[in-house]
């Protein structure tokens, strides 16, 4: 059996003639061997898969995901399995319930096959901040797969699994999807339940799907977002897609020549079916600064719960204060500590108004800037990342250069909007992505646009 690059419908067809046991027995062998090259999985959930297979025998075979393998980012809880968030502090933490998204996938017949690697607590753009190991880009093993959902993107891109779940706080689904040449959707804030997602910055976090195939991505989104694919009466926002806005500001924000060229030639290609309109989104110039204030503030408060007592790693100290300090000192990595410090600073007395409160006002301005743009155009198009997938180690010593790779993605989270990253071409065999940004709850409009694309 050839397991590589199977889509959801390929797998469902195979399972018409092959038993689940047979399929999964060989499939796990394939997964383990192939994952050696990219190291996208932190661990496999083989026992859980066996249990699911047993249960599936008594369930209707026409469930939309009956027997379909799905990989889950390791900051999303799967009951009875470890959930590390890529951190030493949660290395041995066992989830005691299923995240809503996992529950929904299981109800539709999915088999959870493993948990994927990520930057610690989803903080990063390369998966190099994982406390365990690095993941490699399937197109070039000297390069990063992007992050923080780098494992989820790499395993899909390498053809190991048709779809996975990731989380996106400032670009963590879209940027790795772009670096790995696949589709990745950051849904509208609140359209997918965050119950069971280990919080990074709660007003920005969203769970979303990654897939090689657009149909597969749409199916997973509809299942996890609460819409029922058996029910054709659900409400969705629909409108025509003709006018596409391209913000002029993106060409001034440290964009690499190869990305710019590929993006322009993509626009040239679609010109015959759409009207491309140059727009201005001046707020893009402030979005990165605003994101790094709001995100770190929320990180510092969300991560206060890891005190060595309630969750995870606990230092040997007997004195309470030492226990708090040392558990956090031993358990958190450098980037997580940096963000907690920054966040604590921006929330502290005397700085709160100057930094945090101002950032909230700028967030409102960013939101309104996008709303104004959507009065003029149906969707907004931008590159997903200003650069090609970069080399392993290239940005680890300079946090600011790493932060700059989020410059095109963070404003979408700040404005609560949905955005889908898709591949628009290659340079030196490295994938380049663009994102289609819709107004609130317009995921279906974005899907319609992509279905109509003739690239
Ligand atoms: N790369 C961004 C950051 O480091 C986004 C992370 C994310 O979306 N989880 O904050």
Short mmCIF file of C-alpha atoms in Angstrom, two decimals, residues 3-416:
data_model
loop_
_atom_site.label_atom_id
_atom_site.label_comp_id
_atom_site.label_asym_id
_atom_site.label_seq_id
_atom_site.Cartn_x
_atom_site.Cartn_y
_atom_site.Cartn_z
CA UNK A 3 0.40 5.86 2.02
CA UNK A 4 2.11 8.99 0.79
CA UNK A 5 0.08 12.08 -0.17
CA UNK A 6 -3.32 10.47 0.39
CA UNK A 7 -6.30 12.82 0.58
CA UNK A 8 -9.28 12.23 2.84
CA UNK A 9 -11.30 10.80 -0.02
CA UNK A 10 -8.39 8.53 -1.10
CA UNK A 11 -8.32 7.09 2.41
CA UNK A 12 -12.08 6.61 2.53
CA UNK A 13 -11.88 4.76 -0.78
CA UNK A 14 -9.08 2.50 0.43
CA UNK A 15 -11.07 1.69 3.58
CA UNK A 16 -13.90 0.34 1.43
CA UNK A 17 -11.67 -2.62 0.58
CA UNK A 18 -9.09 -2.76 3.38
CA UNK A 19 -9.85 -3.35 7.07
CA UNK A 20 -9.02 -0.62 9.57
CA UNK A 21 -6.61 -2.99 11.36
CA UNK A 22 -4.70 -3.75 8.19
CA UNK A 23 -4.60 -0.15 7.14
CA UNK A 24 -3.38 1.19 10.47
CA UNK A 25 -0.87 -1.60 11.07
CA UNK A 26 1.04 -0.65 7.91
CA UNK A 27 0.26 3.03 8.16
CA UNK A 28 2.00 3.44 11.54
CA UNK A 29 5.10 1.68 10.15
CA UNK A 30 5.08 4.14 7.25
CA UNK A 31 4.58 7.12 9.57
CA UNK A 32 7.42 6.23 11.90
CA UNK A 33 9.84 5.68 9.06
CA UNK A 34 8.92 8.81 7.12
CA UNK A 35 8.79 11.06 10.17
CA UNK A 36 12.47 10.31 10.85
CA UNK A 37 13.29 12.69 7.98
CA UNK A 38 11.30 15.68 9.25
CA UNK A 39 10.64 15.00 12.94
CA UNK A 40 7.20 16.59 12.84
CA UNK A 41 5.66 14.35 15.49
CA UNK A 42 6.53 14.72 19.17
CA UNK A 43 4.91 11.33 19.72
CA UNK A 44 2.40 8.95 18.18
CA UNK A 45 -0.87 8.02 19.86
CA UNK A 46 -0.97 4.43 18.65
CA UNK A 47 -2.87 2.97 21.61
CA UNK A 48 -5.57 5.59 21.33
CA UNK A 49 -5.78 4.91 17.59
CA UNK A 50 -6.28 1.16 18.27
CA UNK A 51 -9.06 1.97 20.70
CA UNK A 52 -10.73 4.31 18.22
CA UNK A 53 -10.52 1.67 15.50
CA UNK A 54 -12.39 -0.79 17.74
CA UNK A 55 -15.11 1.78 18.42
CA UNK A 56 -15.40 2.72 14.75
CA UNK A 57 -16.51 -0.75 13.79
CA UNK A 58 -19.88 -0.08 15.41
CA UNK A 59 -20.27 3.37 13.96
CA UNK A 60 -21.82 4.25 10.58
CA UNK A 61 -19.20 3.97 7.85
CA UNK A 62 -20.53 7.01 6.10
CA UNK A 63 -19.39 9.38 8.83
CA UNK A 64 -17.43 12.11 7.00
CA UNK A 65 -14.12 11.16 8.63
CA UNK A 66 -14.67 7.45 9.27
CA UNK A 67 -11.17 5.99 9.75
CA UNK A 68 -9.38 9.15 8.58
CA UNK A 69 -6.08 9.93 10.39
CA UNK A 70 -5.58 13.44 11.77
CA UNK A 71 -2.53 14.91 13.56
CA UNK A 72 -2.97 17.39 16.41
CA UNK A 73 -0.63 20.16 17.56
CA UNK A 74 0.63 19.35 21.01
CA UNK A 75 -1.00 22.33 22.69
CA UNK A 76 -4.49 20.89 22.08
CA UNK A 77 -5.76 18.39 24.64
CA UNK A 78 -6.45 14.78 23.69
CA UNK A 79 -7.86 12.87 26.65
CA UNK A 80 -5.46 10.39 28.27
CA UNK A 81 -2.49 11.55 26.19
CA UNK A 82 0.40 13.78 27.14
CA UNK A 83 0.07 17.44 26.22
CA UNK A 84 3.44 19.16 26.48
CA UNK A 85 2.92 22.47 24.64
CA UNK A 86 6.52 21.90 23.56
CA UNK A 87 7.64 22.75 27.11
CA UNK A 88 9.62 20.98 29.81
CA UNK A 89 7.18 22.33 32.36
CA UNK A 90 4.40 20.15 30.89
CA UNK A 91 6.60 17.25 29.77
CA UNK A 92 4.62 14.69 31.77
CA UNK A 93 1.25 16.38 31.85
CA UNK A 94 -1.65 14.09 30.88
CA UNK A 95 -4.78 15.69 29.47
CA UNK A 96 -7.89 14.78 31.41
CA UNK A 97 -10.40 15.77 28.72
CA UNK A 98 -10.69 16.20 24.96
CA UNK A 99 -10.60 19.68 23.50
CA UNK A 100 -13.92 20.47 21.79
CA UNK A 101 -12.24 20.32 18.38
CA UNK A 102 -10.85 16.85 19.14
CA UNK A 103 -14.21 15.68 20.42
CA UNK A 104 -15.86 16.86 17.21
CA UNK A 105 -13.30 15.18 14.98
CA UNK A 106 -13.71 11.92 16.90
CA UNK A 107 -17.50 12.12 16.66
CA UNK A 108 -17.16 12.30 12.88
CA UNK A 109 -14.96 9.19 12.86
CA UNK A 110 -11.41 10.63 12.87
CA UNK A 111 -8.47 8.65 14.23
CA UNK A 112 -6.00 10.81 16.16
CA UNK A 113 -2.58 9.43 15.24
CA UNK A 114 -0.12 11.72 17.01
CA UNK A 115 0.78 15.06 18.55
CA UNK A 116 2.95 17.43 16.56
CA UNK A 117 5.94 19.55 17.47
CA UNK A 118 5.68 23.27 18.19
CA UNK A 119 7.55 26.22 19.59
CA UNK A 120 7.24 26.20 23.37
CA UNK A 121 3.72 27.41 24.27
CA UNK A 122 3.34 28.36 20.59
CA UNK A 123 5.83 31.22 20.95
CA UNK A 124 7.95 31.40 17.85
CA UNK A 125 8.04 31.28 14.06
CA UNK A 126 10.34 28.34 13.35
CA UNK A 127 9.58 25.48 15.82
CA UNK A 128 13.19 25.89 17.02
CA UNK A 129 11.84 26.95 20.44
CA UNK A 130 10.49 23.45 21.10
CA UNK A 131 12.05 22.16 24.33
CA UNK A 132 12.45 18.72 22.70
CA UNK A 133 13.85 18.84 19.17
CA UNK A 134 13.72 20.70 15.88
CA UNK A 135 11.44 19.93 12.95
CA UNK A 136 12.77 20.13 9.39
CA UNK A 137 11.17 21.68 6.34
CA UNK A 138 10.16 18.85 3.96
CA UNK A 139 11.39 20.90 0.97
CA UNK A 140 14.87 21.45 2.45
CA UNK A 141 16.11 19.87 5.65
CA UNK A 142 18.53 22.75 6.29
CA UNK A 143 15.54 25.05 6.72
CA UNK A 144 12.80 25.60 9.27
CA UNK A 145 9.19 24.55 8.60
CA UNK A 146 7.94 27.81 10.13
CA UNK A 147 6.14 28.00 13.43
CA UNK A 148 4.76 27.68 15.83
CA UNK A 149 2.66 24.91 14.23
CA UNK A 150 5.75 23.67 12.37
CA UNK A 151 5.12 19.99 13.15
CA UNK A 152 1.50 20.17 11.99
CA UNK A 153 2.58 21.82 8.71
CA UNK A 154 5.55 19.53 8.05
CA UNK A 155 3.66 16.24 8.50
CA UNK A 156 0.93 17.38 6.11
CA UNK A 157 3.38 18.79 3.57
CA UNK A 158 5.51 15.61 3.62
CA UNK A 159 2.39 13.63 2.73
CA UNK A 160 2.17 11.69 6.02
CA UNK A 161 -1.38 12.74 6.88
CA UNK A 162 -4.04 14.60 4.88
CA UNK A 163 -4.80 17.20 7.55
CA UNK A 164 -3.81 18.45 10.97
CA UNK A 165 -4.85 21.02 13.52
CA UNK A 166 -2.72 23.97 14.55
CA UNK A 167 -3.22 27.16 16.52
CA UNK A 168 -2.69 30.72 15.34
CA UNK A 169 -2.11 33.63 17.73
CA UNK A 170 -0.10 35.81 15.38
CA UNK A 171 0.46 33.64 12.32
CA UNK A 172 1.28 30.18 13.65
CA UNK A 173 -0.96 28.32 11.20
CA UNK A 174 -0.50 30.53 8.15
CA UNK A 175 3.26 31.10 8.22
CA UNK A 176 4.20 27.38 8.54
CA UNK A 177 1.55 26.53 5.92
CA UNK A 178 3.27 29.04 3.63
CA UNK A 179 6.78 27.71 4.41
CA UNK A 180 5.61 24.13 3.74
CA UNK A 181 3.56 24.85 0.59
CA UNK A 182 0.13 23.83 1.95
CA UNK A 183 -3.19 25.39 2.97
CA UNK A 184 -3.64 26.77 6.49
CA UNK A 185 -6.67 28.60 7.85
CA UNK A 186 -6.83 30.97 10.80
CA UNK A 187 -10.59 31.18 11.42
CA UNK A 188 -12.52 34.23 12.66
CA UNK A 189 -11.94 34.74 16.38
CA UNK A 190 -14.61 32.75 18.24
CA UNK A 191 -15.77 30.64 15.30
CA UNK A 192 -13.85 27.58 16.59
CA UNK A 193 -13.95 26.64 20.26
CA UNK A 194 -10.74 27.23 22.21
CA UNK A 195 -11.84 24.87 24.99
CA UNK A 196 -8.91 22.52 25.54
CA UNK A 197 -6.33 24.72 23.82
CA UNK A 198 -3.42 25.58 26.12
CA UNK A 199 -3.72 29.36 26.23
CA UNK A 200 -1.01 31.63 24.93
CA UNK A 201 -2.80 34.98 24.42
CA UNK A 202 -6.52 34.39 24.82
CA UNK A 203 -7.83 37.36 22.85
CA UNK A 204 -5.76 36.29 19.82
CA UNK A 205 -5.60 32.46 19.93
CA UNK A 206 -7.56 30.42 17.37
CA UNK A 207 -7.45 26.75 16.41
CA UNK A 208 -7.60 25.97 12.70
CA UNK A 209 -6.89 23.27 10.09
CA UNK A 210 -3.91 22.67 7.78
CA UNK A 211 -4.21 20.48 4.68
CA UNK A 212 -2.64 19.74 1.28
CA UNK A 213 -5.99 19.79 -0.41
CA UNK A 214 -8.55 22.62 -0.27
CA UNK A 215 -11.56 20.29 -0.02
CA UNK A 216 -9.99 18.55 2.98
CA UNK A 217 -9.31 21.83 4.72
CA UNK A 218 -12.90 22.99 4.18
CA UNK A 219 -14.30 19.71 5.52
CA UNK A 220 -12.21 19.88 8.69
CA UNK A 221 -13.09 23.54 9.23
CA UNK A 222 -16.81 22.87 8.92
CA UNK A 223 -16.58 20.05 11.42
CA UNK A 224 -14.56 21.89 14.05
CA UNK A 225 -16.34 25.21 13.63
CA UNK A 226 -19.61 23.72 14.68
CA UNK A 227 -21.25 23.71 11.33
CA UNK A 228 -22.59 20.27 10.56
CA UNK A 229 -21.68 18.92 7.15
CA UNK A 230 -24.84 16.76 7.24
CA UNK A 231 -26.96 19.86 7.72
CA UNK A 232 -27.24 22.08 4.70
CA UNK A 233 -29.16 24.81 6.51
CA UNK A 234 -26.38 26.34 8.56
CA UNK A 235 -25.89 30.07 8.28
CA UNK A 236 -22.88 31.24 6.41
CA UNK A 237 -21.93 34.63 5.16
CA UNK A 238 -21.86 34.67 1.41
CA UNK A 239 -21.15 37.37 -1.13
CA UNK A 240 -19.67 37.74 -4.57
CA UNK A 241 -15.89 37.82 -4.86
CA UNK A 242 -14.71 40.16 -7.53
CA UNK A 243 -12.76 43.01 -5.98
CA UNK A 244 -9.49 42.07 -4.33
CA UNK A 245 -7.58 44.63 -2.30
CA UNK A 246 -3.79 44.63 -2.10
CA UNK A 247 -2.42 46.93 0.62
CA UNK A 248 0.45 49.03 -0.69
CA UNK A 249 2.10 49.03 2.75
CA UNK A 250 3.17 45.37 2.45
CA UNK A 251 5.80 46.28 -0.12
CA UNK A 252 7.60 48.49 2.36
CA UNK A 253 7.79 46.02 5.22
CA UNK A 254 11.09 44.19 4.68
CA UNK A 255 9.74 41.95 1.94
CA UNK A 256 12.24 39.75 0.07
CA UNK A 257 12.54 40.20 -3.69
CA UNK A 258 11.56 36.58 -4.43
CA UNK A 259 8.34 36.92 -2.42
CA UNK A 260 7.48 40.22 -4.07
CA UNK A 261 8.07 38.86 -7.59
CA UNK A 262 6.07 35.70 -7.00
CA UNK A 263 3.22 37.67 -5.48
CA UNK A 264 3.12 40.08 -8.45
CA UNK A 265 3.10 37.30 -10.99
CA UNK A 266 0.33 35.58 -9.04
CA UNK A 267 -1.72 38.80 -9.23
CA UNK A 268 -0.99 39.02 -12.98
CA UNK A 269 -2.30 35.49 -13.45
CA UNK A 270 -5.60 36.04 -11.65
CA UNK A 271 -6.25 39.46 -13.20
CA UNK A 272 -8.47 38.03 -15.91
CA UNK A 273 -11.01 36.78 -13.36
CA UNK A 274 -10.77 39.41 -10.63
CA UNK A 275 -10.31 43.13 -10.26
CA UNK A 276 -7.21 43.91 -8.26
CA UNK A 277 -7.36 47.18 -6.39
CA UNK A 278 -4.49 48.86 -4.61
CA UNK A 279 -5.65 49.87 -1.13
CA UNK A 280 -4.04 51.47 1.87
CA UNK A 281 -3.95 49.91 5.32
CA UNK A 282 -1.75 52.37 7.24
CA UNK A 283 -2.32 50.42 10.46
CA UNK A 284 -0.09 47.62 9.12
CA UNK A 285 2.89 49.74 10.12
CA UNK A 286 1.90 49.52 13.79
CA UNK A 287 0.59 46.00 14.01
CA UNK A 288 3.79 44.23 15.04
CA UNK A 289 4.48 46.63 17.92
CA UNK A 290 0.85 46.42 19.02
CA UNK A 291 0.88 42.59 18.84
CA UNK A 292 4.05 42.25 20.91
CA UNK A 293 2.54 44.40 23.67
CA UNK A 294 -0.89 42.77 23.85
CA UNK A 295 0.38 39.23 23.29
CA UNK A 296 3.12 39.44 25.95
CA UNK A 297 0.72 40.99 28.47
CA UNK A 298 -1.71 38.09 27.99
CA UNK A 299 1.12 35.55 28.03
CA UNK A 300 2.39 36.84 31.35
CA UNK A 301 -1.01 36.43 32.94
CA UNK A 302 -1.92 33.10 31.26
CA UNK A 303 1.36 31.47 32.22
CA UNK A 304 1.08 32.49 35.88
CA UNK A 305 -0.79 29.21 36.45
CA UNK A 306 2.41 27.16 36.01
CA UNK A 307 3.56 27.52 39.57
CA UNK A 308 5.02 24.07 40.22
CA UNK A 309 1.99 23.10 42.27
CA UNK A 310 -1.10 22.92 40.14
CA UNK A 311 0.39 21.69 36.87
CA UNK A 312 3.42 19.90 35.55
CA UNK A 313 7.02 20.18 36.62
CA UNK A 314 7.61 20.80 40.30
CA UNK A 315 11.07 21.59 41.70
CA UNK A 316 12.45 19.65 44.67
CA UNK A 317 12.39 22.68 46.98
CA UNK A 318 10.43 22.52 50.21
CA UNK A 319 10.21 26.26 50.77
CA UNK A 320 7.11 27.53 48.94
CA UNK A 321 8.68 30.59 47.36
CA UNK A 322 11.70 28.62 46.15
CA UNK A 323 9.34 26.06 44.69
CA UNK A 324 7.49 28.71 42.69
CA UNK A 325 10.68 30.34 41.43
CA UNK A 326 12.65 27.21 40.66
CA UNK A 327 9.83 25.29 39.00
CA UNK A 328 9.41 28.17 36.56
CA UNK A 329 13.16 28.64 36.18
CA UNK A 330 13.70 24.97 35.33
CA UNK A 331 10.50 24.50 33.36
CA UNK A 332 10.35 27.48 30.98
CA UNK A 333 12.69 28.11 28.07
CA UNK A 334 14.36 31.38 27.21
CA UNK A 335 11.76 32.78 24.78
CA UNK A 336 8.89 32.05 27.18
CA UNK A 337 10.75 33.80 30.00
CA UNK A 338 11.50 36.78 27.76
CA UNK A 339 7.81 37.20 26.95
CA UNK A 340 6.66 36.81 30.56
CA UNK A 341 9.13 39.51 31.57
CA UNK A 342 8.04 41.85 28.78
CA UNK A 343 4.37 41.24 29.52
CA UNK A 344 4.78 41.81 33.24
CA UNK A 345 6.56 45.05 32.45
CA UNK A 346 3.88 46.42 30.12
CA UNK A 347 1.17 45.63 32.67
CA UNK A 348 2.99 47.09 35.63
CA UNK A 349 1.96 50.20 37.49
CA UNK A 350 3.09 53.33 35.72
CA UNK A 351 3.63 51.58 32.38
CA UNK A 352 0.17 50.13 31.89
CA UNK A 353 -1.25 53.34 30.36
CA UNK A 354 1.83 54.05 28.28
CA UNK A 355 2.06 50.58 26.77
CA UNK A 356 -0.85 48.21 27.31
CA UNK A 357 -3.68 50.72 27.18
CA UNK A 358 -2.18 52.44 24.15
CA UNK A 359 -1.81 49.07 22.42
CA UNK A 360 -5.51 48.36 23.03
CA UNK A 361 -6.38 51.65 21.34
CA UNK A 362 -4.16 50.80 18.39
CA UNK A 363 -5.85 47.41 18.16
CA UNK A 364 -9.17 49.18 17.75
CA UNK A 365 -7.63 51.38 15.06
CA UNK A 366 -6.34 48.29 13.21
CA UNK A 367 -9.80 46.71 13.39
CA UNK A 368 -11.43 49.84 11.98
CA UNK A 369 -8.78 50.17 9.28
CA UNK A 370 -9.70 46.70 8.00
CA UNK A 371 -13.43 47.42 8.27
CA UNK A 372 -12.93 50.52 6.15
CA UNK A 373 -11.05 48.46 3.56
CA UNK A 374 -13.85 45.88 3.40
CA UNK A 375 -16.24 48.65 2.35
CA UNK A 376 -14.13 48.98 -0.80
CA UNK A 377 -13.13 45.40 -1.57
CA UNK A 378 -14.45 41.84 -1.11
CA UNK A 379 -11.23 40.22 0.09
CA UNK A 380 -7.71 41.38 0.90
CA UNK A 381 -4.63 39.64 -0.48
CA UNK A 382 -1.14 39.80 0.99
CA UNK A 383 1.94 37.60 1.08
CA UNK A 384 1.89 35.41 4.21
CA UNK A 385 5.53 35.90 5.12
CA UNK A 386 8.01 38.57 3.99
CA UNK A 387 10.70 35.92 3.48
CA UNK A 388 11.31 32.47 2.08
CA UNK A 389 11.66 29.63 4.62
CA UNK A 390 14.86 30.57 6.43
CA UNK A 391 17.81 28.44 7.52
CA UNK A 392 17.84 26.59 10.84
CA UNK A 393 19.72 28.77 13.36
CA UNK A 394 19.56 31.86 11.14
CA UNK A 395 17.33 33.90 13.47
CA UNK A 396 17.66 32.20 16.83
CA UNK A 397 20.19 34.63 18.25
CA UNK A 398 18.25 37.73 17.26
CA UNK A 399 14.67 37.63 18.61
CA UNK A 400 13.71 40.84 16.80
CA UNK A 401 14.54 39.38 13.38
CA UNK A 402 12.41 36.36 14.30
CA UNK A 403 9.53 38.66 15.37
CA UNK A 404 9.73 40.47 12.02
CA UNK A 405 8.69 37.32 10.19
CA UNK A 406 5.20 37.86 11.70
CA UNK A 407 4.77 41.30 10.17
CA UNK A 408 2.08 40.21 7.65
CA UNK A 409 0.15 37.87 9.88
CA UNK A 410 -0.39 39.50 13.28
CA UNK A 411 -2.82 42.24 12.20
CA UNK A 412 -5.36 39.57 11.18
CA UNK A 413 -5.41 38.23 14.76
CA UNK A 414 -5.60 41.72 16.23
CA UNK A 415 -8.62 42.43 13.99
CA UNK A 416 -10.30 39.05 14.75
#
